[in-house]
Every structure is written in structure tokens, then in C-alpha cells.
Amino acid sequence: MRYEITHRPSFSLLEVELSQGEAIQAEAGAMVHMSPTIRIETKARGGVFGALKRSVLGGESFFVNVFRAVGGTGTVGLAPPYPGDIEVFELDGTLYAQSGAFLASSENIDIDIKWGGAKTFFSREGLFLLKISGRGMVFLSSFGAIYKKELRNEHFIIDTGHMVAFTEGLDFKVKRVGGLKSTLFSGEGLVAEFYGTGTVYIQTRSMDSFLSWLIPNLPIKD
């Protein structure tokens, strides 16, 4: 599978070239264009129960689309629903991501839901994370650009709304940014403190912050 990510980082587009018989699975609604040699199959990945669990708990689409080259080499263009970047992972193991970050992957990659525990109850990312496992290519999207922070047996704190993904070897706890006054009035709210060895992928913009700015400026009907 060959790929190219263009128009980064604000309006990223993923183009994947598939040889005869190759396939890529993607979130419903992500397709921008495809060659006439590509066939699309829509299915509930992991059966109805697995798809329902990812949809209700993980914020993902109930269905996934599988794009397969059946008439020779073809190209598929994919994009997330919001402006931002796309990051590629050559996965051989497990990756954890925030709900809504999954864009596409190799067909054999498994996407499940991981219970984040009571420590995430007040996190804006919710109680559940996406657990992405297997061996192949994974493409995640972000709101804004993506940058990464390598941790070597150390601690690192980020706003919960800016977390995209993190690798195995890291754990985290959600806590207040300071005292009660800071939590309520600083505009920061809750943060995630990561610790261990691994990589954290961070988005430069927060959807929550954007909506907090946008909604008060929307026109109101008389």
C-alpha cells in the first residue's frame, strides 16, 4: 500500500494507492474520491455488537467502508470531517487514541474500546479510548496540526482536549490543573498527566475551546 498526505497541516488529504486485491478500511463519510477500479463494501466491523460498542461508547461510526482494488491499481482519497492534520502509524502492537481520531487503516487492523477507568470520568475525552491493535498502517486525524512528545521514564502534562493518541508503555491520570478556582476559571479545566516511556501525539487545537469561542458568536433568531 502506497500513500501520500497532502495539504498539511490545515486541510490534510490522504491518498492511498491500492494494487489489485489490496484494501483499506475507513470511517463512513471519509471518502473524497476514488478510481473506478475501486469497489466499496460497507459493513459493521466486528459484527453488530462490536460496531455498536464503538459507535455508542467510542464516538466512531457504526459502519466502516472497505475500499478494495478489483479492476487493477486504483486510488482512494480520504479526509476527516474537520480541518486538521493526518498522522500515519506503522503499527505492530497497540495504540490508544481519543474517540473520533480514527480515519483509516489496513483491513486487518482491529479497533476496540478500552475502559479508561474512573480516573477519566471528568475528562472531556470521556470514559473510553480507542484501542487499535494489529500489524499494518493506521491513519489518525486531528483538529489542528499534530506534534509528538517522546517520554523516557518521565511525566508530561497536557490538556485533555489536545490529546490525540499515545503508545503502549505510557499510563495517565486525569487531574485538576490547580486549585478549584483555577479549574473553574482558568479556561484549562482538567489535564492528563502521562508517565512512563513512550510517545504522546498532541493536536495544536482543541475542539472544546473552538466551540466555546464559536457558539457565543453564532447569530440568534429573534
Short mmCIF file of N, CA and C in Angstrom, two decimals, residues 96-200:
data_model
loop_
_atom_site.label_atom_id
_atom_site.label_comp_id
_atom_site.label_asym_id
_atom_site.label_seq_id
_atom_site.Cartn_x
_atom_site.Cartn_y
_atom_site.Cartn_z
N TYR A 96 -3.31 3.64 21.50
CA TYR A 96 -4.54 4.15 22.10
C TYR A 96 -4.81 5.55 21.56
N ALA A 97 -6.08 5.83 21.24
CA ALA A 97 -6.42 7.11 20.63
C ALA A 97 -7.71 7.65 21.21
N GLN A 98 -7.88 8.96 21.13
CA GLN A 98 -9.12 9.57 21.57
C GLN A 98 -10.25 9.19 20.62
N SER A 99 -11.47 9.21 21.12
CA SER A 99 -12.63 8.90 20.29
C SER A 99 -12.73 9.92 19.17
N GLY A 100 -13.04 9.44 17.97
CA GLY A 100 -13.16 10.31 16.82
C GLY A 100 -11.89 10.52 16.03
N ALA A 101 -10.74 10.00 16.52
CA ALA A 101 -9.47 10.23 15.84
C ALA A 101 -9.23 9.27 14.68
N PHE A 102 -9.87 8.11 14.68
CA PHE A 102 -9.61 7.11 13.65
C PHE A 102 -10.13 7.59 12.30
N LEU A 103 -9.26 7.51 11.27
CA LEU A 103 -9.65 7.85 9.91
C LEU A 103 -9.66 6.61 9.02
N ALA A 104 -8.56 5.85 9.02
CA ALA A 104 -8.47 4.69 8.14
C ALA A 104 -7.35 3.77 8.62
N SER A 105 -7.33 2.55 8.07
CA SER A 105 -6.26 1.61 8.42
C SER A 105 -6.25 0.47 7.42
N SER A 106 -5.21 -0.34 7.52
CA SER A 106 -5.20 -1.61 6.80
C SER A 106 -6.39 -2.44 7.24
N GLU A 107 -6.84 -3.34 6.37
CA GLU A 107 -8.07 -4.08 6.64
C GLU A 107 -7.96 -4.98 7.86
N ASN A 108 -6.74 -5.45 8.18
CA ASN A 108 -6.57 -6.42 9.27
C ASN A 108 -6.41 -5.76 10.64
N ILE A 109 -6.41 -4.45 10.71
CA ILE A 109 -6.27 -3.76 11.99
C ILE A 109 -7.58 -3.85 12.77
N ASP A 110 -7.47 -4.16 14.08
CA ASP A 110 -8.64 -4.29 14.94
C ASP A 110 -8.83 -3.03 15.76
N ILE A 111 -10.08 -2.56 15.84
CA ILE A 111 -10.40 -1.36 16.60
C ILE A 111 -11.40 -1.74 17.67
N ASP A 112 -11.01 -1.55 18.93
CA ASP A 112 -11.87 -1.91 20.05
C ASP A 112 -11.97 -0.71 20.99
N ILE A 113 -12.72 -0.88 22.06
CA ILE A 113 -12.91 0.17 23.05
C ILE A 113 -12.23 -0.25 24.34
N LYS A 114 -11.47 0.67 24.92
CA LYS A 114 -10.80 0.41 26.20
C LYS A 114 -11.43 1.30 27.26
N TRP A 115 -11.83 0.67 28.36
CA TRP A 115 -12.36 1.42 29.50
C TRP A 115 -11.25 2.21 30.14
N GLY A 116 -11.44 3.51 30.23
CA GLY A 116 -10.41 4.38 30.79
C GLY A 116 -10.39 4.41 32.30
N GLY A 117 -11.38 3.82 32.95
CA GLY A 117 -11.41 3.80 34.39
C GLY A 117 -12.03 5.07 34.96
N ALA A 118 -12.29 5.04 36.25
CA ALA A 118 -12.93 6.17 36.91
C ALA A 118 -12.08 7.44 36.83
N LYS A 119 -10.77 7.30 36.60
CA LYS A 119 -9.90 8.47 36.53
C LYS A 119 -10.25 9.38 35.36
N THR A 120 -10.98 8.86 34.36
CA THR A 120 -11.32 9.69 33.21
C THR A 120 -12.75 10.24 33.29
N PHE A 121 -13.41 10.07 34.43
CA PHE A 121 -14.82 10.40 34.49
C PHE A 121 -15.10 11.86 34.15
N PHE A 122 -14.23 12.75 34.61
CA PHE A 122 -14.44 14.17 34.36
C PHE A 122 -13.63 14.67 33.17
N SER A 123 -12.97 13.77 32.48
CA SER A 123 -12.19 14.17 31.30
C SER A 123 -13.12 14.48 30.15
N ARG A 124 -12.79 15.51 29.38
CA ARG A 124 -13.61 15.87 28.23
C ARG A 124 -13.52 14.83 27.13
N GLU A 125 -12.55 13.93 27.20
CA GLU A 125 -12.45 12.87 26.21
C GLU A 125 -13.32 11.66 26.58
N GLY A 126 -13.97 11.72 27.76
CA GLY A 126 -14.92 10.68 28.11
C GLY A 126 -14.26 9.50 28.79
N LEU A 127 -15.07 8.47 28.99
CA LEU A 127 -14.65 7.31 29.75
C LEU A 127 -13.91 6.27 28.92
N PHE A 128 -13.96 6.39 27.59
CA PHE A 128 -13.46 5.31 26.75
C PHE A 128 -12.43 5.82 25.74
N LEU A 129 -11.45 4.97 25.45
CA LEU A 129 -10.44 5.23 24.44
C LEU A 129 -10.56 4.18 23.34
N LEU A 130 -10.09 4.51 22.16
CA LEU A 130 -9.99 3.53 21.10
C LEU A 130 -8.71 2.72 21.31
N LYS A 131 -8.84 1.40 21.27
CA LYS A 131 -7.70 0.50 21.35
C LYS A 131 -7.48 -0.08 19.96
N ILE A 132 -6.41 0.36 19.30
CA ILE A 132 -6.14 -0.02 17.91
C ILE A 132 -4.98 -1.00 17.91
N SER A 133 -5.23 -2.23 17.42
CA SER A 133 -4.23 -3.30 17.53
C SER A 133 -4.03 -4.01 16.21
N GLY A 134 -2.83 -4.59 16.07
CA GLY A 134 -2.53 -5.39 14.89
C GLY A 134 -1.24 -4.95 14.24
N ARG A 135 -1.08 -5.38 12.99
CA ARG A 135 0.13 -5.04 12.24
C ARG A 135 -0.29 -4.48 10.88
N GLY A 136 0.07 -3.24 10.63
CA GLY A 136 -0.31 -2.60 9.38
C GLY A 136 -0.28 -1.09 9.53
N MET A 137 -0.93 -0.41 8.59
CA MET A 137 -0.94 1.04 8.57
C MET A 137 -2.20 1.56 9.28
N VAL A 138 -2.02 2.62 10.07
CA VAL A 138 -3.14 3.29 10.74
C VAL A 138 -3.01 4.78 10.48
N PHE A 139 -4.13 5.42 10.15
CA PHE A 139 -4.15 6.86 9.89
C PHE A 139 -5.12 7.51 10.87
N LEU A 140 -4.60 8.43 11.69
CA LEU A 140 -5.41 9.17 12.65
C LEU A 140 -5.48 10.64 12.23
N SER A 141 -6.58 11.28 12.56
CA SER A 141 -6.76 12.69 12.22
C SER A 141 -6.80 13.53 13.49
N SER A 142 -6.55 14.82 13.32
CA SER A 142 -6.52 15.74 14.46
C SER A 142 -7.24 17.02 14.11
N PHE A 143 -7.57 17.79 15.13
CA PHE A 143 -8.10 19.14 14.95
C PHE A 143 -6.93 20.08 15.12
N GLY A 144 -6.40 20.62 14.02
CA GLY A 144 -5.15 21.35 14.04
C GLY A 144 -4.00 20.44 13.65
N ALA A 145 -2.80 20.92 13.78
CA ALA A 145 -1.62 20.12 13.45
C ALA A 145 -1.31 19.12 14.56
N ILE A 146 -0.54 18.08 14.21
CA ILE A 146 -0.12 17.07 15.18
C ILE A 146 1.38 17.19 15.43
N TYR A 147 1.75 17.15 16.69
CA TYR A 147 3.16 17.01 17.01
C TYR A 147 3.29 15.96 18.12
N LYS A 148 4.47 15.43 18.29
CA LYS A 148 4.64 14.35 19.25
C LYS A 148 5.66 14.70 20.32
N LYS A 149 5.47 14.09 21.47
CA LYS A 149 6.36 14.27 22.61
C LYS A 149 6.85 12.89 23.04
N GLU A 150 8.17 12.70 22.96
CA GLU A 150 8.78 11.44 23.39
C GLU A 150 9.07 11.51 24.89
N LEU A 151 8.61 10.50 25.62
CA LEU A 151 8.84 10.44 27.06
C LEU A 151 9.77 9.27 27.38
N ARG A 152 10.73 9.51 28.23
CA ARG A 152 11.69 8.50 28.67
C ARG A 152 11.62 8.38 30.19
N ASN A 153 10.69 7.56 30.66
CA ASN A 153 10.50 7.36 32.09
C ASN A 153 10.32 8.70 32.81
N GLU A 154 9.42 9.50 32.29
CA GLU A 154 9.18 10.84 32.83
C GLU A 154 7.70 11.17 32.80
N HIS A 155 7.36 12.33 33.37
CA HIS A 155 5.98 12.80 33.43
C HIS A 155 5.80 13.95 32.44
N PHE A 156 4.58 14.08 31.94
CA PHE A 156 4.27 15.16 31.00
C PHE A 156 2.78 15.45 31.10
N ILE A 157 2.40 16.73 31.11
CA ILE A 157 1.02 17.13 31.32
C ILE A 157 0.49 17.83 30.08
N ILE A 158 -0.71 17.42 29.61
CA ILE A 158 -1.36 18.10 28.50
C ILE A 158 -2.84 18.28 28.83
N ASP A 159 -3.46 19.29 28.23
CA ASP A 159 -4.88 19.49 28.35
C ASP A 159 -5.59 18.29 27.70
N THR A 160 -6.63 17.79 28.33
CA THR A 160 -7.30 16.60 27.83
C THR A 160 -7.87 16.80 26.43
N GLY A 161 -8.24 18.03 26.08
CA GLY A 161 -8.79 18.29 24.76
C GLY A 161 -7.78 18.29 23.65
N HIS A 162 -6.47 18.22 23.98
CA HIS A 162 -5.43 18.25 22.96
C HIS A 162 -4.78 16.88 22.73
N MET A 163 -5.22 15.85 23.45
CA MET A 163 -4.64 14.53 23.28
C MET A 163 -5.22 13.84 22.05
N VAL A 164 -4.36 13.28 21.20
CA VAL A 164 -4.79 12.52 20.04
C VAL A 164 -4.58 11.03 20.26
N ALA A 165 -3.36 10.64 20.65
CA ALA A 165 -3.04 9.22 20.80
C ALA A 165 -1.80 9.06 21.67
N PHE A 166 -1.59 7.83 22.14
CA PHE A 166 -0.35 7.52 22.87
C PHE A 166 -0.05 6.04 22.71
N THR A 167 1.22 5.71 22.88
CA THR A 167 1.68 4.36 22.64
C THR A 167 1.66 3.54 23.93
N GLU A 168 1.81 2.22 23.76
CA GLU A 168 1.96 1.34 24.92
C GLU A 168 3.21 1.73 25.70
N GLY A 169 3.16 1.48 27.00
CA GLY A 169 4.28 1.86 27.86
C GLY A 169 3.99 3.12 28.65
N LEU A 170 2.91 3.81 28.27
CA LEU A 170 2.51 5.02 28.98
C LEU A 170 1.20 4.78 29.73
N ASP A 171 1.08 5.39 30.88
CA ASP A 171 -0.18 5.43 31.61
C ASP A 171 -0.48 6.89 31.89
N PHE A 172 -1.67 7.18 32.39
CA PHE A 172 -2.01 8.57 32.65
C PHE A 172 -3.04 8.65 33.76
N LYS A 173 -3.16 9.82 34.32
CA LYS A 173 -4.22 10.13 35.28
C LYS A 173 -4.75 11.52 34.95
N VAL A 174 -6.04 11.69 35.13
CA VAL A 174 -6.69 12.97 34.88
C VAL A 174 -6.81 13.71 36.21
N LYS A 175 -6.44 14.98 36.20
CA LYS A 175 -6.49 15.75 37.43
C LYS A 175 -6.80 17.21 37.13
N ARG A 176 -7.09 17.96 38.17
CA ARG A 176 -7.33 19.38 38.01
C ARG A 176 -6.02 20.10 37.71
N VAL A 177 -6.11 21.20 36.98
CA VAL A 177 -4.91 21.93 36.60
C VAL A 177 -4.29 22.65 37.79
N GLY A 178 -5.08 22.94 38.80
CA GLY A 178 -4.60 23.61 40.01
C GLY A 178 -5.64 23.46 41.09
N GLY A 179 -5.90 24.54 41.82
CA GLY A 179 -6.95 24.52 42.80
C GLY A 179 -8.31 24.64 42.15
N LEU A 180 -9.36 24.69 42.96
CA LEU A 180 -10.72 24.76 42.44
C LEU A 180 -10.93 26.02 41.61
N LYS A 181 -10.36 27.13 42.04
CA LYS A 181 -10.50 28.38 41.30
C LYS A 181 -9.88 28.27 39.92
N SER A 182 -8.70 27.67 39.83
CA SER A 182 -8.04 27.51 38.54
C SER A 182 -8.83 26.56 37.64
N THR A 183 -9.37 25.50 38.23
CA THR A 183 -10.14 24.54 37.44
C THR A 183 -11.37 25.19 36.83
N LEU A 184 -12.05 26.06 37.60
CA LEU A 184 -13.30 26.66 37.14
C LEU A 184 -13.10 27.86 36.23
N PHE A 185 -12.03 28.67 36.48
CA PHE A 185 -11.94 29.96 35.81
C PHE A 185 -10.70 30.16 34.95
N SER A 186 -9.76 29.23 34.93
CA SER A 186 -8.54 29.42 34.15
C SER A 186 -8.74 29.15 32.67
N GLY A 187 -9.84 28.46 32.32
CA GLY A 187 -10.04 28.06 30.94
C GLY A 187 -9.33 26.77 30.59
N GLU A 188 -8.62 26.18 31.54
CA GLU A 188 -7.87 24.95 31.29
C GLU A 188 -8.64 23.72 31.77
N GLY A 189 -9.33 23.84 32.91
CA GLY A 189 -10.13 22.70 33.38
C GLY A 189 -9.27 21.54 33.82
N LEU A 190 -9.42 20.39 33.16
CA LEU A 190 -8.73 19.18 33.54
C LEU A 190 -7.57 18.89 32.61
N VAL A 191 -6.54 18.24 33.15
CA VAL A 191 -5.37 17.88 32.36
C VAL A 191 -5.09 16.40 32.55
N ALA A 192 -4.36 15.83 31.60
CA ALA A 192 -3.92 14.43 31.69
C ALA A 192 -2.42 14.43 31.95
N GLU A 193 -2.02 13.77 33.01
CA GLU A 193 -0.60 13.64 33.34
C GLU A 193 -0.14 12.24 32.90
N PHE A 194 0.70 12.20 31.88
CA PHE A 194 1.25 10.94 31.37
C PHE A 194 2.56 10.63 32.08
N TYR A 195 2.82 9.35 32.24
CA TYR A 195 4.08 8.94 32.86
C TYR A 195 4.49 7.58 32.31
N GLY A 196 5.81 7.39 32.22
CA GLY A 196 6.35 6.16 31.66
C GLY A 196 7.23 6.45 30.47
N THR A 197 7.35 5.47 29.59
CA THR A 197 8.18 5.59 28.39
C THR A 197 7.32 5.31 27.17
N GLY A 198 7.32 6.24 26.25
CA GLY A 198 6.52 6.11 25.04
C GLY A 198 6.35 7.44 24.36
N THR A 199 5.35 7.54 23.48
CA THR A 199 5.13 8.75 22.70
C THR A 199 3.69 9.21 22.83
N VAL A 200 3.52 10.51 23.07
CA VAL A 200 2.20 11.13 23.10
C VAL A 200 2.05 11.98 21.85
#
